[in-house]
Amino acid sequence: QVQLVESGGGLVQAGGSLRLSCAASGSIFGISAMNWYRQAPGKQRELVAGVSRGGTANYADSVKGRFTISRDNAKNTVYLQMNSVKPEDTAVYYCNVVVSFRNYWGQGTQVTVSS
C-alpha cells in the first residue's frame, strides 16, 4: 500500500503564493510519475502539473508560468509552488503518484484564493 500525506493548502489572496507538499510512504519502490490534480466545485478533476522520475515537468495551460512542480526522490515528496494565484485556482488539490502502473491518491487539500 501507498500512503500520501498532503500539506500546505489554505486561504491566500489573489496574487499571492502558496506551496503544497505531498509525501509518499509505504510500498513506494519504483515511483514513476508524481502529479497534482485539482477539482473545483461543479467541475471535473483536472491535471494541474506532473513530473517524471527524471524531472521532466508538464503543466496545464492555465497554470504555465505561475506554478512550478518539483520532486525530491530521496524524500519521496512532490511539491507544487503556486505563484500569482487567481480566484479561479480555488479548488481541492490532490496529489497522485504512479507506482508499478497503479495510481494512488492523497486525501486532498483545499486551496482558496480570495479576490
PDB file of C-alpha atoms in Angstrom:
ATOM      1  CA  GLN A   1       0.000   0.000   0.000  1.00  0.00           C
ATOM      2  CA  VAL A   2       0.980   3.590  -0.611  1.00  0.00           C
ATOM      3  CA  GLN A   3       0.103   6.444   1.701  1.00  0.00           C
ATOM      4  CA  LEU A   4       0.138  10.063   0.583  1.00  0.00           C
ATOM      5  CA  VAL A   5       0.075  12.959   3.026  1.00  0.00           C
ATOM      6  CA  GLU A   6      -0.576  16.407   1.618  1.00  0.00           C
ATOM      7  CA  SER A   7       0.021  19.720   3.305  1.00  0.00           C
ATOM      8  CA  GLY A   8       0.228  23.416   2.541  1.00  0.00           C
ATOM      9  CA  GLY A   9      -3.269  24.323   1.482  1.00  0.00           C
ATOM     10  CA  GLY A  10      -5.168  27.276   2.855  1.00  0.00           C
ATOM     11  CA  LEU A  11      -6.524  30.728   2.161  1.00  0.00           C
ATOM     12  CA  VAL A  12      -4.461  33.175   0.114  1.00  0.00           C
ATOM     13  CA  GLN A  13      -5.164  36.494  -1.548  1.00  0.00           C
ATOM     14  CA  ALA A  14      -5.076  36.834  -5.289  1.00  0.00           C
ATOM     15  CA  GLY A  15      -1.544  37.497  -6.459  1.00  0.00           C
ATOM     16  CA  GLY A  16      -0.067  35.664  -3.514  1.00  0.00           C
ATOM     17  CA  SER A  17       1.821  32.396  -3.231  1.00  0.00           C
ATOM     18  CA  LEU A  18       1.302  29.001  -1.699  1.00  0.00           C
ATOM     19  CA  ARG A  19       3.369  25.810  -1.616  1.00  0.00           C
ATOM     20  CA  LEU A  20       1.822  22.371  -1.493  1.00  0.00           C
ATOM     21  CA  SER A  21       3.711  19.265  -0.416  1.00  0.00           C
ATOM     22  CA  CYS A  22       2.895  15.587  -0.723  1.00  0.00           C
ATOM     23  CA  ALA A  23       4.958  12.903   0.976  1.00  0.00           C
ATOM     24  CA  ALA A  24       4.634   9.285  -0.095  1.00  0.00           C
ATOM     25  CA  SER A  25       5.307   6.312   2.165  1.00  0.00           C
ATOM     26  CA  GLY A  26       4.675   2.576   2.256  1.00  0.00           C
ATOM     27  CA  SER A  27       5.253   0.301  -0.751  1.00  0.00           C
ATOM     28  CA  ILE A  28       6.738   3.052  -2.873  1.00  0.00           C
ATOM     29  CA  PHE A  29       9.588   1.277  -4.594  1.00  0.00           C
ATOM     30  CA  GLY A  30       9.643   2.442  -8.183  1.00  0.00           C
ATOM     31  CA  ILE A  31       7.542   5.603  -8.083  1.00  0.00           C
ATOM     32  CA  SER A  32       7.329   6.936 -11.607  1.00  0.00           C
ATOM     33  CA  ALA A  33       5.129   9.961 -12.246  1.00  0.00           C
ATOM     34  CA  MET A  34       4.081  12.314  -9.454  1.00  0.00           C
ATOM     35  CA  ASN A  35       1.213  14.663 -10.242  1.00  0.00           C
ATOM     36  CA  TRP A  36      -1.059  17.324  -8.865  1.00  0.00           C
ATOM     37  CA  TYR A  37      -4.723  17.426  -9.835  1.00  0.00           C
ATOM     38  CA  ARG A  38      -7.449  19.801  -8.731  1.00  0.00           C
ATOM     39  CA  GLN A  39     -11.213  19.796  -8.599  1.00  0.00           C
ATOM     40  CA  ALA A  40     -13.305  22.912  -8.276  1.00  0.00           C
ATOM     41  CA  PRO A  41     -16.964  22.770  -7.193  1.00  0.00           C
ATOM     42  CA  GLY A  42     -19.143  21.532 -10.018  1.00  0.00           C
ATOM     43  CA  LYS A  43     -16.182  20.753 -12.258  1.00  0.00           C
ATOM     44  CA  GLN A  44     -14.281  17.656 -13.236  1.00  0.00           C
ATOM     45  CA  ARG A  45     -10.934  16.821 -11.719  1.00  0.00           C
ATOM     46  CA  GLU A  46      -8.157  18.146 -13.939  1.00  0.00           C
ATOM     47  CA  LEU A  47      -4.406  17.637 -14.175  1.00  0.00           C
ATOM     48  CA  VAL A  48      -2.537  20.710 -12.989  1.00  0.00           C
ATOM     49  CA  ALA A  49       1.062  19.538 -13.301  1.00  0.00           C
ATOM     50  CA  GLY A  50       3.100  16.365 -13.442  1.00  0.00           C
ATOM     51  CA  VAL A  51       6.751  15.430 -13.122  1.00  0.00           C
ATOM     52  CA  SER A  52       8.535  12.282 -14.206  1.00  0.00           C
ATOM     53  CA  ARG A  53      11.108  10.471 -12.106  1.00  0.00           C
ATOM     54  CA  GLY A  54      13.781  12.100 -14.222  1.00  0.00           C
ATOM     55  CA  GLY A  55      12.390  15.569 -13.559  1.00  0.00           C
ATOM     56  CA  THR A  56      10.555  16.328 -16.783  1.00  0.00           C
ATOM     57  CA  ALA A  57       7.577  18.516 -15.949  1.00  0.00           C
ATOM     58  CA  ASN A  58       4.369  19.307 -17.760  1.00  0.00           C
ATOM     59  CA  TYR A  59       1.673  21.845 -16.928  1.00  0.00           C
ATOM     60  CA  ALA A  60      -1.897  22.726 -17.734  1.00  0.00           C
ATOM     61  CA  ASP A  61      -2.044  25.812 -19.922  1.00  0.00           C
ATOM     62  CA  SER A  62      -3.947  27.656 -17.210  1.00  0.00           C
ATOM     63  CA  VAL A  63      -1.012  27.474 -14.770  1.00  0.00           C
ATOM     64  CA  LYS A  64       2.015  27.697 -17.056  1.00  0.00           C
ATOM     65  CA  GLY A  65       4.393  30.404 -15.924  1.00  0.00           C
ATOM     66  CA  ARG A  66       2.765  30.622 -12.474  1.00  0.00           C
ATOM     67  CA  PHE A  67       3.066  27.151 -10.935  1.00  0.00           C
ATOM     68  CA  THR A  68       6.179  25.016 -10.592  1.00  0.00           C
ATOM     69  CA  ILE A  69       6.183  21.311  -9.795  1.00  0.00           C
ATOM     70  CA  SER A  70       9.253  19.632  -8.347  1.00  0.00           C
ATOM     71  CA  ARG A  71      10.126  16.404  -6.572  1.00  0.00           C
ATOM     72  CA  ASP A  72      12.686  15.118  -4.134  1.00  0.00           C
ATOM     73  CA  ASN A  73      13.225  11.448  -4.909  1.00  0.00           C
ATOM     74  CA  ALA A  74      15.230  10.899  -1.744  1.00  0.00           C
ATOM     75  CA  LYS A  75      12.272  12.079   0.336  1.00  0.00           C
ATOM     76  CA  ASN A  76       9.585  10.653  -1.976  1.00  0.00           C
ATOM     77  CA  THR A  77       7.970  14.060  -1.923  1.00  0.00           C
ATOM     78  CA  VAL A  78       6.423  16.208  -4.609  1.00  0.00           C
ATOM     79  CA  TYR A  79       5.862  19.943  -4.349  1.00  0.00           C
ATOM     80  CA  LEU A  80       3.714  22.488  -6.112  1.00  0.00           C
ATOM     81  CA  GLN A  81       4.831  26.086  -5.853  1.00  0.00           C
ATOM     82  CA  MET A  82       1.892  28.292  -6.712  1.00  0.00           C
ATOM     83  CA  ASN A  83       2.669  31.930  -7.519  1.00  0.00           C
ATOM     84  CA  SER A  84       0.452  34.752  -8.776  1.00  0.00           C
ATOM     85  CA  VAL A  85      -2.600  32.777  -7.762  1.00  0.00           C
ATOM     86  CA  LYS A  86      -6.017  33.710  -9.095  1.00  0.00           C
ATOM     87  CA  PRO A  87      -9.535  33.170  -7.736  1.00  0.00           C
ATOM     88  CA  GLU A  88     -10.059  30.547 -10.443  1.00  0.00           C
ATOM     89  CA  ASP A  89      -7.291  28.477  -8.836  1.00  0.00           C
ATOM     90  CA  THR A  90      -9.651  27.803  -5.933  1.00  0.00           C
ATOM     91  CA  ALA A  91     -10.138  24.046  -5.691  1.00  0.00           C
ATOM     92  CA  VAL A  92      -9.294  20.929  -3.757  1.00  0.00           C
ATOM     93  CA  TYR A  93      -5.810  19.869  -4.832  1.00  0.00           C
ATOM     94  CA  TYR A  94      -4.987  16.164  -4.946  1.00  0.00           C
ATOM     95  CA  CYS A  95      -1.612  14.509  -5.056  1.00  0.00           C
ATOM     96  CA  ASN A  96      -1.333  11.499  -7.359  1.00  0.00           C
ATOM     97  CA  VAL A  97       1.554   9.075  -7.719  1.00  0.00           C
ATOM     98  CA  VAL A  98       2.048   6.136 -10.042  1.00  0.00           C
ATOM     99  CA  VAL A  99       3.748   3.090  -8.581  1.00  0.00           C
ATOM    100  CA  SER A 100       4.138  -0.010 -10.714  1.00  0.00           C
ATOM    101  CA  PHE A 101       1.467   1.318 -13.088  1.00  0.00           C
ATOM    102  CA  ARG A 102      -1.049   1.789 -10.267  1.00  0.00           C
ATOM    103  CA  ASN A 103      -2.491   5.161  -9.284  1.00  0.00           C
ATOM    104  CA  TYR A 104      -2.644   6.340  -5.702  1.00  0.00           C
ATOM    105  CA  TRP A 105      -4.359   9.482  -4.434  1.00  0.00           C
ATOM    106  CA  GLY A 106      -3.992  11.780  -1.478  1.00  0.00           C
ATOM    107  CA  GLN A 107      -6.936  12.937   0.582  1.00  0.00           C
ATOM    108  CA  GLY A 108      -6.897  16.413  -0.957  1.00  0.00           C
ATOM    109  CA  THR A 109      -6.079  19.836   0.405  1.00  0.00           C
ATOM    110  CA  GLN A 110      -8.265  22.904  -0.014  1.00  0.00           C
ATOM    111  CA  VAL A 111      -6.831  25.988  -1.691  1.00  0.00           C
ATOM    112  CA  THR A 112      -8.977  29.105  -1.587  1.00  0.00           C
ATOM    113  CA  VAL A 113      -7.941  32.287  -3.389  1.00  0.00           C
ATOM    114  CA  SER A 114      -9.747  35.450  -2.359  1.00  0.00           C
ATOM    115  CA  SER A 115     -10.140  38.374  -4.732  1.00  0.00           C
TER     116      SER A 115
END
